[in-house]
PDB file of C-alpha atoms in Angstrom:
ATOM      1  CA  UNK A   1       6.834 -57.680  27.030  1.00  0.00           C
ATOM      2  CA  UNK A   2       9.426 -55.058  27.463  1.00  0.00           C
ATOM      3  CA  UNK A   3      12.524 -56.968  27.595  1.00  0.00           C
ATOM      4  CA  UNK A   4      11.500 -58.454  24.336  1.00  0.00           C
ATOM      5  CA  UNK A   5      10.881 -55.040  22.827  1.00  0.00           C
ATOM      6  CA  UNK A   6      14.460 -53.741  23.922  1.00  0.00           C
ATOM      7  CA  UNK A   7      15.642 -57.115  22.760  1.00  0.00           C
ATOM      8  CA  UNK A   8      14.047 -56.792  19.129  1.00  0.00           C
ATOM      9  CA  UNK A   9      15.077 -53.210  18.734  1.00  0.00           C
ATOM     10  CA  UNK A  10      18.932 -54.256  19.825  1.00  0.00           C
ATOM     11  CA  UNK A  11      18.462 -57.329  16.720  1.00  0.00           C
ATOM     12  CA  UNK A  12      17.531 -54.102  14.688  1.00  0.00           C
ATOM     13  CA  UNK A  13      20.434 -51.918  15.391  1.00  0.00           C
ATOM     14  CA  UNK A  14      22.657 -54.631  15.268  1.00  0.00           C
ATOM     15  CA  UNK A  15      21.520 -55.618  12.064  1.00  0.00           C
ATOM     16  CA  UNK A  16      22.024 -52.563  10.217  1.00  0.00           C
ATOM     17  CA  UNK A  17      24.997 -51.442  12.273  1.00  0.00           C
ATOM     18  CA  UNK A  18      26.172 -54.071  10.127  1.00  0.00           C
ATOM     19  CA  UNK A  19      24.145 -53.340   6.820  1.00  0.00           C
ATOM     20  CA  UNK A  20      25.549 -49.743   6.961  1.00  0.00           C
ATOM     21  CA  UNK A  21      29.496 -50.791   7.264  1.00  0.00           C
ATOM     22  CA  UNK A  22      28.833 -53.557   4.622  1.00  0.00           C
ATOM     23  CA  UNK A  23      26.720 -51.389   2.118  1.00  0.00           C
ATOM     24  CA  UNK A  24      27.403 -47.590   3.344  1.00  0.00           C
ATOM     25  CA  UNK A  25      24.317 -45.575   3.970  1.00  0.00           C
ATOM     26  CA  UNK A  26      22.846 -44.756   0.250  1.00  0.00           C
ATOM     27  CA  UNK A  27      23.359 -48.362  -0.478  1.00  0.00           C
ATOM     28  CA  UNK A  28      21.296 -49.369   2.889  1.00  0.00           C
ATOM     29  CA  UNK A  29      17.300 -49.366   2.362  1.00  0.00           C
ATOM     30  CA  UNK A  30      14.614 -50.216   4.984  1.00  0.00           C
ATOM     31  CA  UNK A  31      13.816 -53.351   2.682  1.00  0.00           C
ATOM     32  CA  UNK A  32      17.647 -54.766   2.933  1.00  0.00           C
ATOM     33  CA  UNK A  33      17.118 -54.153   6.802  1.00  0.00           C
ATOM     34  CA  UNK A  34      13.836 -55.558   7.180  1.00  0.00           C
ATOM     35  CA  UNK A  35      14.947 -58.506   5.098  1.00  0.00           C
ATOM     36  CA  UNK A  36      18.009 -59.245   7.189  1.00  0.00           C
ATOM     37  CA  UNK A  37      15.949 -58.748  10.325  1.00  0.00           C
ATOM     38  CA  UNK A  38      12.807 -60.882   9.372  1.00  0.00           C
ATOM     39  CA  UNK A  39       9.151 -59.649   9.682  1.00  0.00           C
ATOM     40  CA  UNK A  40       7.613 -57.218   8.719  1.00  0.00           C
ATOM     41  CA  UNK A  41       8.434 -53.313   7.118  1.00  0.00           C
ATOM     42  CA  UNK A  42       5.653 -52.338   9.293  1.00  0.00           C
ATOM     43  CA  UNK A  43       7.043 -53.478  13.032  1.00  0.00           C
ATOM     44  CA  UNK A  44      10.290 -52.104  11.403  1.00  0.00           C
ATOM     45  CA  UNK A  45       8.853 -48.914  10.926  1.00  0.00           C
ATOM     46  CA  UNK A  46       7.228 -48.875  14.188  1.00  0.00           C
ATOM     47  CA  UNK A  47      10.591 -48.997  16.038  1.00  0.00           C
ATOM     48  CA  UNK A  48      12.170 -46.476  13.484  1.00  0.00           C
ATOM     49  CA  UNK A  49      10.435 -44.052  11.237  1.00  0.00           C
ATOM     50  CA  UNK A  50      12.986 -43.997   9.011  1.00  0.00           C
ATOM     51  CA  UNK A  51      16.493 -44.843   7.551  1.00  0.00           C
ATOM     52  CA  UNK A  52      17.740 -41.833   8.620  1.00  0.00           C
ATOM     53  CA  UNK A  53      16.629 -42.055  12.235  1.00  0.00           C
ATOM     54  CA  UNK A  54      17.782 -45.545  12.452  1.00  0.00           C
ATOM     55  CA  UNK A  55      21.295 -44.580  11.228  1.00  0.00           C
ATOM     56  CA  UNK A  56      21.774 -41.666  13.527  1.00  0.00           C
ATOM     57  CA  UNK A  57      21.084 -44.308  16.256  1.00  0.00           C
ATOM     58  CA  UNK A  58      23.284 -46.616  15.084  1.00  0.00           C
ATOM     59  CA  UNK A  59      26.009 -43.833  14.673  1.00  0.00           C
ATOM     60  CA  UNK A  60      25.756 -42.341  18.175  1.00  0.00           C
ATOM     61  CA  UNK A  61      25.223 -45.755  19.761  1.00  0.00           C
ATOM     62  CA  UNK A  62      28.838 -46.347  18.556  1.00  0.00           C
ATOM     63  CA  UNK A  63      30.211 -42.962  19.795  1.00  0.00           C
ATOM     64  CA  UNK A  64      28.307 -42.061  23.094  1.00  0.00           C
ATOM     65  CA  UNK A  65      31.356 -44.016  24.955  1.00  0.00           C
ATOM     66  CA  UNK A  66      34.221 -41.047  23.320  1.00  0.00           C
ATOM     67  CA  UNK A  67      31.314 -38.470  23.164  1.00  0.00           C
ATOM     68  CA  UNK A  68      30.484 -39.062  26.891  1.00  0.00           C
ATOM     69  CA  UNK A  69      34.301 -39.181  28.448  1.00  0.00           C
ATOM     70  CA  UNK A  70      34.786 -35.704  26.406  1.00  0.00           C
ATOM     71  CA  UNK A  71      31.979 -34.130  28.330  1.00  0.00           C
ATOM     72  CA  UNK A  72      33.363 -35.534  31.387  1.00  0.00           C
ATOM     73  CA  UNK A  73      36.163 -33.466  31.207  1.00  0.00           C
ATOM     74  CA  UNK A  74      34.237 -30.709  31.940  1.00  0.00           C
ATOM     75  CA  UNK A  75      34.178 -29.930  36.030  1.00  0.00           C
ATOM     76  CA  UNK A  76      32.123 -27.136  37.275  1.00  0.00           C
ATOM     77  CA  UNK A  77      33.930 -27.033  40.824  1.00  0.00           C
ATOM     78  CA  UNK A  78      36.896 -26.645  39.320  1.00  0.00           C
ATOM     79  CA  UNK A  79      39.286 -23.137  40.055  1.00  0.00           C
ATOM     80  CA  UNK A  80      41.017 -23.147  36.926  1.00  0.00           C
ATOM     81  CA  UNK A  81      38.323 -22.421  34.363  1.00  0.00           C
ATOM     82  CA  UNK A  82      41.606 -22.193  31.349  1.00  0.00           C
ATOM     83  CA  UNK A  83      42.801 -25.446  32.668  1.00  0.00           C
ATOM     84  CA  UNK A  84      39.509 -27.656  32.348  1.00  0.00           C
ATOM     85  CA  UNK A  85      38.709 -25.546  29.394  1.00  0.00           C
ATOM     86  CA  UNK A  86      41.879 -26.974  27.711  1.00  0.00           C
ATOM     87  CA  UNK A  87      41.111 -30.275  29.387  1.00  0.00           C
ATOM     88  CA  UNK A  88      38.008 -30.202  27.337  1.00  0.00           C
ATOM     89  CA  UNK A  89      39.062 -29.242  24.370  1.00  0.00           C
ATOM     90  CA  UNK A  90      41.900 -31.599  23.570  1.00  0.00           C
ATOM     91  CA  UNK A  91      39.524 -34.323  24.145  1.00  0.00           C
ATOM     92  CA  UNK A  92      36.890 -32.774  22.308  1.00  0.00           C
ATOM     93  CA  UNK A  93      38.863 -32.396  19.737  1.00  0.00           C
ATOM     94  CA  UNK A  94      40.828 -35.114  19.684  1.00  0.00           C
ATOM     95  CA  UNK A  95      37.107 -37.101  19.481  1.00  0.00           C
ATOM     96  CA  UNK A  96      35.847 -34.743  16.544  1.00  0.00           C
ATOM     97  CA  UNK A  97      38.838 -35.315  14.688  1.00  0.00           C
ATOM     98  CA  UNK A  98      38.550 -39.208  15.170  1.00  0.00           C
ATOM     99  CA  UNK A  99      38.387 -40.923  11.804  1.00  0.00           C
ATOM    100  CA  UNK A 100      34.806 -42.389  12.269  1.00  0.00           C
ATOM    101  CA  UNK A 101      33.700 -38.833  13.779  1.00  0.00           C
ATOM    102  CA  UNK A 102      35.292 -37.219  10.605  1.00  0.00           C
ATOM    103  CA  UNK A 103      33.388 -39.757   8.138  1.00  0.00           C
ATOM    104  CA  UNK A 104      30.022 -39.317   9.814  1.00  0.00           C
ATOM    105  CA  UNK A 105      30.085 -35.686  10.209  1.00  0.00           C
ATOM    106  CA  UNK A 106      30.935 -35.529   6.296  1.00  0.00           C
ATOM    107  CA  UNK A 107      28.062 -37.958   5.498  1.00  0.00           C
ATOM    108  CA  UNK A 108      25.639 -36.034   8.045  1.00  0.00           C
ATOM    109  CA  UNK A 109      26.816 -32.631   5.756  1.00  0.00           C
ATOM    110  CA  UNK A 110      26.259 -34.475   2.573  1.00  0.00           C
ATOM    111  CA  UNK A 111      22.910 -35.454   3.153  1.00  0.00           C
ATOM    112  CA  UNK A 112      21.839 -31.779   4.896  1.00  0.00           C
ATOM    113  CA  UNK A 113      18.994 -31.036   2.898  1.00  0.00           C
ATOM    114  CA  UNK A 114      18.147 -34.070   0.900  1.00  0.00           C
ATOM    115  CA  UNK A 115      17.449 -36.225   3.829  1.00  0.00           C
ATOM    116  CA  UNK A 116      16.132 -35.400   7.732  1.00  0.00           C
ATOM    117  CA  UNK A 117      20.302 -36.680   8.716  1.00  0.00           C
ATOM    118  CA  UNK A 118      21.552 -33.403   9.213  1.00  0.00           C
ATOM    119  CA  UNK A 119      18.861 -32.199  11.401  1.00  0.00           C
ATOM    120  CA  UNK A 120      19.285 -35.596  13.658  1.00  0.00           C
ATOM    121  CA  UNK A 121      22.999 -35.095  13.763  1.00  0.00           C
ATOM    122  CA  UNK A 122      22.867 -31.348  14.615  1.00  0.00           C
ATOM    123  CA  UNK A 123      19.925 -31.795  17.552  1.00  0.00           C
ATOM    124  CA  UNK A 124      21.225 -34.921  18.607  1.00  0.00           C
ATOM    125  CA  UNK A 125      25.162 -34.370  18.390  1.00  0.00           C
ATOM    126  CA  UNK A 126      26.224 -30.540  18.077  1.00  0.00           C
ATOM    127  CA  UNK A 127      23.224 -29.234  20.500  1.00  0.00           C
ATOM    128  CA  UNK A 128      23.537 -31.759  22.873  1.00  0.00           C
ATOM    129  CA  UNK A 129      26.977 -30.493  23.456  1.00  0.00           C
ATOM    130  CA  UNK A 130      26.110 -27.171  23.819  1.00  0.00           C
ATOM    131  CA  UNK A 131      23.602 -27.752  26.146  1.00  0.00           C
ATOM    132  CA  UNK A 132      25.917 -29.227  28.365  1.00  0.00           C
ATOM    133  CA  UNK A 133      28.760 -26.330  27.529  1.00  0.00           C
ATOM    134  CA  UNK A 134      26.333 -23.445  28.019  1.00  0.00           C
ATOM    135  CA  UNK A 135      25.488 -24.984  31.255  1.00  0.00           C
ATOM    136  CA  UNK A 136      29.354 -25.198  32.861  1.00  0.00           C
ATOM    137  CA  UNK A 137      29.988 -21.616  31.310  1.00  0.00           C
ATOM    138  CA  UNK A 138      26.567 -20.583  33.326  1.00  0.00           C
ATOM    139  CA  UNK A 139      27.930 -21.891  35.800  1.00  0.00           C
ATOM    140  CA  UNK A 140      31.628 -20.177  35.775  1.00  0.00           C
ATOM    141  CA  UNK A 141      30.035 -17.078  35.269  1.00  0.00           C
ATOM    142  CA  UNK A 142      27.790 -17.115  38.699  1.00  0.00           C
ATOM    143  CA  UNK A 143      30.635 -17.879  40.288  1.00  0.00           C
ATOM    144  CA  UNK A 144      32.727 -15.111  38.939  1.00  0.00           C
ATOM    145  CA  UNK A 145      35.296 -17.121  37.010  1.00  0.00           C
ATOM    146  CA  UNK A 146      34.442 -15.810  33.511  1.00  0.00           C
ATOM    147  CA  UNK A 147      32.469 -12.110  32.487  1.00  0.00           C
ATOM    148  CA  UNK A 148      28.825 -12.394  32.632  1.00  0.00           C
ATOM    149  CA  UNK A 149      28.123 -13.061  29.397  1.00  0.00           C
ATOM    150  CA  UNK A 150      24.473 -15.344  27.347  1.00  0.00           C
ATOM    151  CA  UNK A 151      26.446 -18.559  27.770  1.00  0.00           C
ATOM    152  CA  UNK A 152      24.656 -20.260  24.528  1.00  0.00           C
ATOM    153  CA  UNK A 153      26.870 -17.313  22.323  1.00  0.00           C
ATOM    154  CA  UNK A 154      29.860 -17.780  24.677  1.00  0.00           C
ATOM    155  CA  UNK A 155      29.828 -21.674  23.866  1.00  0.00           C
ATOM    156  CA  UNK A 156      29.177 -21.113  20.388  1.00  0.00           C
ATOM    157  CA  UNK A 157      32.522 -18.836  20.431  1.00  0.00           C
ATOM    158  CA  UNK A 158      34.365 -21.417  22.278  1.00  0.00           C
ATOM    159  CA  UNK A 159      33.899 -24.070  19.812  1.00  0.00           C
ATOM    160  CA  UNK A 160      34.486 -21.864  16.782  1.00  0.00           C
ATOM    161  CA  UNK A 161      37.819 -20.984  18.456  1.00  0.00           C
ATOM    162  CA  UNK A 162      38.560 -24.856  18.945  1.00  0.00           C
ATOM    163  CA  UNK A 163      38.181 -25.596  15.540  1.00  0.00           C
ATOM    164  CA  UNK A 164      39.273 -22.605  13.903  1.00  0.00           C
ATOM    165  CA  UNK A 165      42.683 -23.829  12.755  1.00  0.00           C
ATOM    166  CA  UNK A 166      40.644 -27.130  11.216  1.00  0.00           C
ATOM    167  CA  UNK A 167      37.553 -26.835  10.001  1.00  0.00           C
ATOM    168  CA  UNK A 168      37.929 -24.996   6.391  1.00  0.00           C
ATOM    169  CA  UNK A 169      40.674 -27.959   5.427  1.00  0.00           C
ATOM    170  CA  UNK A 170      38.076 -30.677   7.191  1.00  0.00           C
ATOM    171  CA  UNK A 171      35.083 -29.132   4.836  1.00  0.00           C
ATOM    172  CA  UNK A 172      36.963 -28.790   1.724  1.00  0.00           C
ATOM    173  CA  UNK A 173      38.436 -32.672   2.731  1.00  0.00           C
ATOM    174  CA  UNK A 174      42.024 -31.664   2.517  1.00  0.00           C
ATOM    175  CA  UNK A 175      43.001 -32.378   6.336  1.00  0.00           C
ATOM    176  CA  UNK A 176      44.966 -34.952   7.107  1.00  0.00           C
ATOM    177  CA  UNK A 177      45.506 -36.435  10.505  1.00  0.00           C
ATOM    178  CA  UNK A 178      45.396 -34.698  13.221  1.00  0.00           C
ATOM    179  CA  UNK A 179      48.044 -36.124  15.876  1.00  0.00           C
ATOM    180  CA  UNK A 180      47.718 -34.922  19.602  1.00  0.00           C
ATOM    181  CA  UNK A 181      50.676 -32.361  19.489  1.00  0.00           C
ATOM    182  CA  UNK A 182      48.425 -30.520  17.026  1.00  0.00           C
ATOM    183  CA  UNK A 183      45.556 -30.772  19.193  1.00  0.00           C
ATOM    184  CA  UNK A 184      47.163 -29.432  22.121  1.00  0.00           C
ATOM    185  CA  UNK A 185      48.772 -26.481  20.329  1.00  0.00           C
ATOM    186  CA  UNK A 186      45.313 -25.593  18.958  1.00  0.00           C
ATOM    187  CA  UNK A 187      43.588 -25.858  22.184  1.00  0.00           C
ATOM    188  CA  UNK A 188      46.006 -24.141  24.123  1.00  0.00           C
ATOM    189  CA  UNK A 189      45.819 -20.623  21.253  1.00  0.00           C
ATOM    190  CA  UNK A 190      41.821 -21.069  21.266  1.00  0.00           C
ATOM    191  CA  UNK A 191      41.658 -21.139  25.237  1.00  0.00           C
ATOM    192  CA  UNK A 192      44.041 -18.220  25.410  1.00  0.00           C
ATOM    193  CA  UNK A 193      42.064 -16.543  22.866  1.00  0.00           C
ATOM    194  CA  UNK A 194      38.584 -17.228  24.665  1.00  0.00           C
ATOM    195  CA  UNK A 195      39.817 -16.269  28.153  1.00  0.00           C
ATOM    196  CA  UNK A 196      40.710 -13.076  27.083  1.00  0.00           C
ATOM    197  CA  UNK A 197      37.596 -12.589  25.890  1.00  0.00           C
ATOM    198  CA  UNK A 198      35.425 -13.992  28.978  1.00  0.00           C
ATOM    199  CA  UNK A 199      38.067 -14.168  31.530  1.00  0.00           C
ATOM    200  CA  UNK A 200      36.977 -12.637  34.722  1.00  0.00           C
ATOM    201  CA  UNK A 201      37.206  -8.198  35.195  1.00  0.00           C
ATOM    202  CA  UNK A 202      40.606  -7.820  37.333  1.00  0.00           C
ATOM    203  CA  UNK A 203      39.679  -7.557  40.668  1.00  0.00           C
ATOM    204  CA  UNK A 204      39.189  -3.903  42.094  1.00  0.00           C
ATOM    205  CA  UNK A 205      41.845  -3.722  44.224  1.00  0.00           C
ATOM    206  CA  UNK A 206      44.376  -4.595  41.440  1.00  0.00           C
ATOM    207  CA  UNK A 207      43.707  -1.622  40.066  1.00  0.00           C
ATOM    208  CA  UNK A 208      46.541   0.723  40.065  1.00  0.00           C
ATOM    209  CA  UNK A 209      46.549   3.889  42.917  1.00  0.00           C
ATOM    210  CA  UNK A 210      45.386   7.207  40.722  1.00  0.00           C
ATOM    211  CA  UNK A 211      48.757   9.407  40.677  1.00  0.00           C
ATOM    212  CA  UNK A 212      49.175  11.445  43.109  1.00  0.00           C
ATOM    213  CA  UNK A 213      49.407  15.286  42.224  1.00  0.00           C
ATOM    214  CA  UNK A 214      52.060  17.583  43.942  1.00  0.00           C
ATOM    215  CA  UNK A 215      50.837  20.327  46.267  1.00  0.00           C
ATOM    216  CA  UNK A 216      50.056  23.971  44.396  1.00  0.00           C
ATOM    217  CA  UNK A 217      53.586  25.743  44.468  1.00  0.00           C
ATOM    218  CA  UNK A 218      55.549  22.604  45.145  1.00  0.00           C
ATOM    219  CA  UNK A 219      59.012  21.925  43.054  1.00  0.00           C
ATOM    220  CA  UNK A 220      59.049  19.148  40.787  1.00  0.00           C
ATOM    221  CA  UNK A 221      61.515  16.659  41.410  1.00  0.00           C
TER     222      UNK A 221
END
């Protein structure tokens, strides 16, 4: 009985993977879906509640491949925190900046407060990445390779820094493509920016020697 209920809820997100490309997502309704699937609205209903969570499904079933080898980038054994950071970012970025990323973040905006998209796309999408962030940063900061610091407001700094140079142009839809030359210049000045913030205290015995004042009565030199 289970394989057939994975099996029918695959028909279902096939099906209106394809509704949504052919129709876009104010043109797809649950009827056109349920219509195309066969059966009935309610066992469509009772594998999705609604349009919205069946399209955020169907949006990060196509993306969890470039969202997952992003994340991978990130190595808490590593000794070079800048390095992985970087490592990170220009895949991060270079996945946020996708064309299909750029489309569906734009739609997931659009919809933020008309429709429950927004909130699926932000707990789903932005917080799942933080979660994982916060987590390496924890972990960089036990073992003395950034400041102590809350690791959820570090993160949140980090990815402000990454896309500092592209978001205002990506809201207002006046970017234009974003090659990987850009995305490595952008993640090497955000990195440099959020090391100097986090980086590590300078150990205490690179400290310089206090300086060292001449005996009472002595002649300067």
């Amino acid at each position: 009985m289970k394989k057939k209920t994975e099996a029918k809820r695959q028909t279902i997100l096939d099906v209106a993977a394809q509704a949504f490309r052919e129709l876009g997502f104010e043109g797809t309704s649950m009827s056109e879906i349920c219509t195309r699937v066969g059966g009935s609205k309610a066992t469509l209903y009772n594998y999705f509640p609604s349009k919205e969570e069946l399209f955020s499904e169907v949006m990060f079933l196509s993306s969890e491949a470039e969202f997952a080898a992003a994340h991978d980038a990130i190595d808490p054994t590593t000794e070079d925190i800048a390095d992985s950071l970087r490592h990170f970012g220009e895949k991060f970025l270079t996945f946020l900046y996708s064309p299909n990323i750029r489309a569906q973040r734009h739609l997931a905006i659009s919809q933020s407060g008309r429709t429950e998209l927004g909130r699926l796309v932000y707990e789903r999408g932005v917080l799942r990445s933080e979660n994982l962030m916060a987590e390496f940063l924890q972990t960089a900061m036990n073992r003395g390779k950034l400041r102590q610091a809350a690791p959820k407001v570090a993160t949140r700094h980090l990815y402000s820094l990454l896309e500092s140079e592209l978001l205002e142009r990506f809201l207002f839809q006046i970017l234009g493509e974003v090659g990987a030359d850009e995305i490595k210049a952008v993640t090497a000045r955000a990195i440099e920016v959020f090391m100097a913030a986090y980086g590590p205290p300078p150990a205490e015995d690179s400290q310089p020697e206090p300086v060292r004042q001449p005996p009472a009565g002595a002649t300067p030199q």
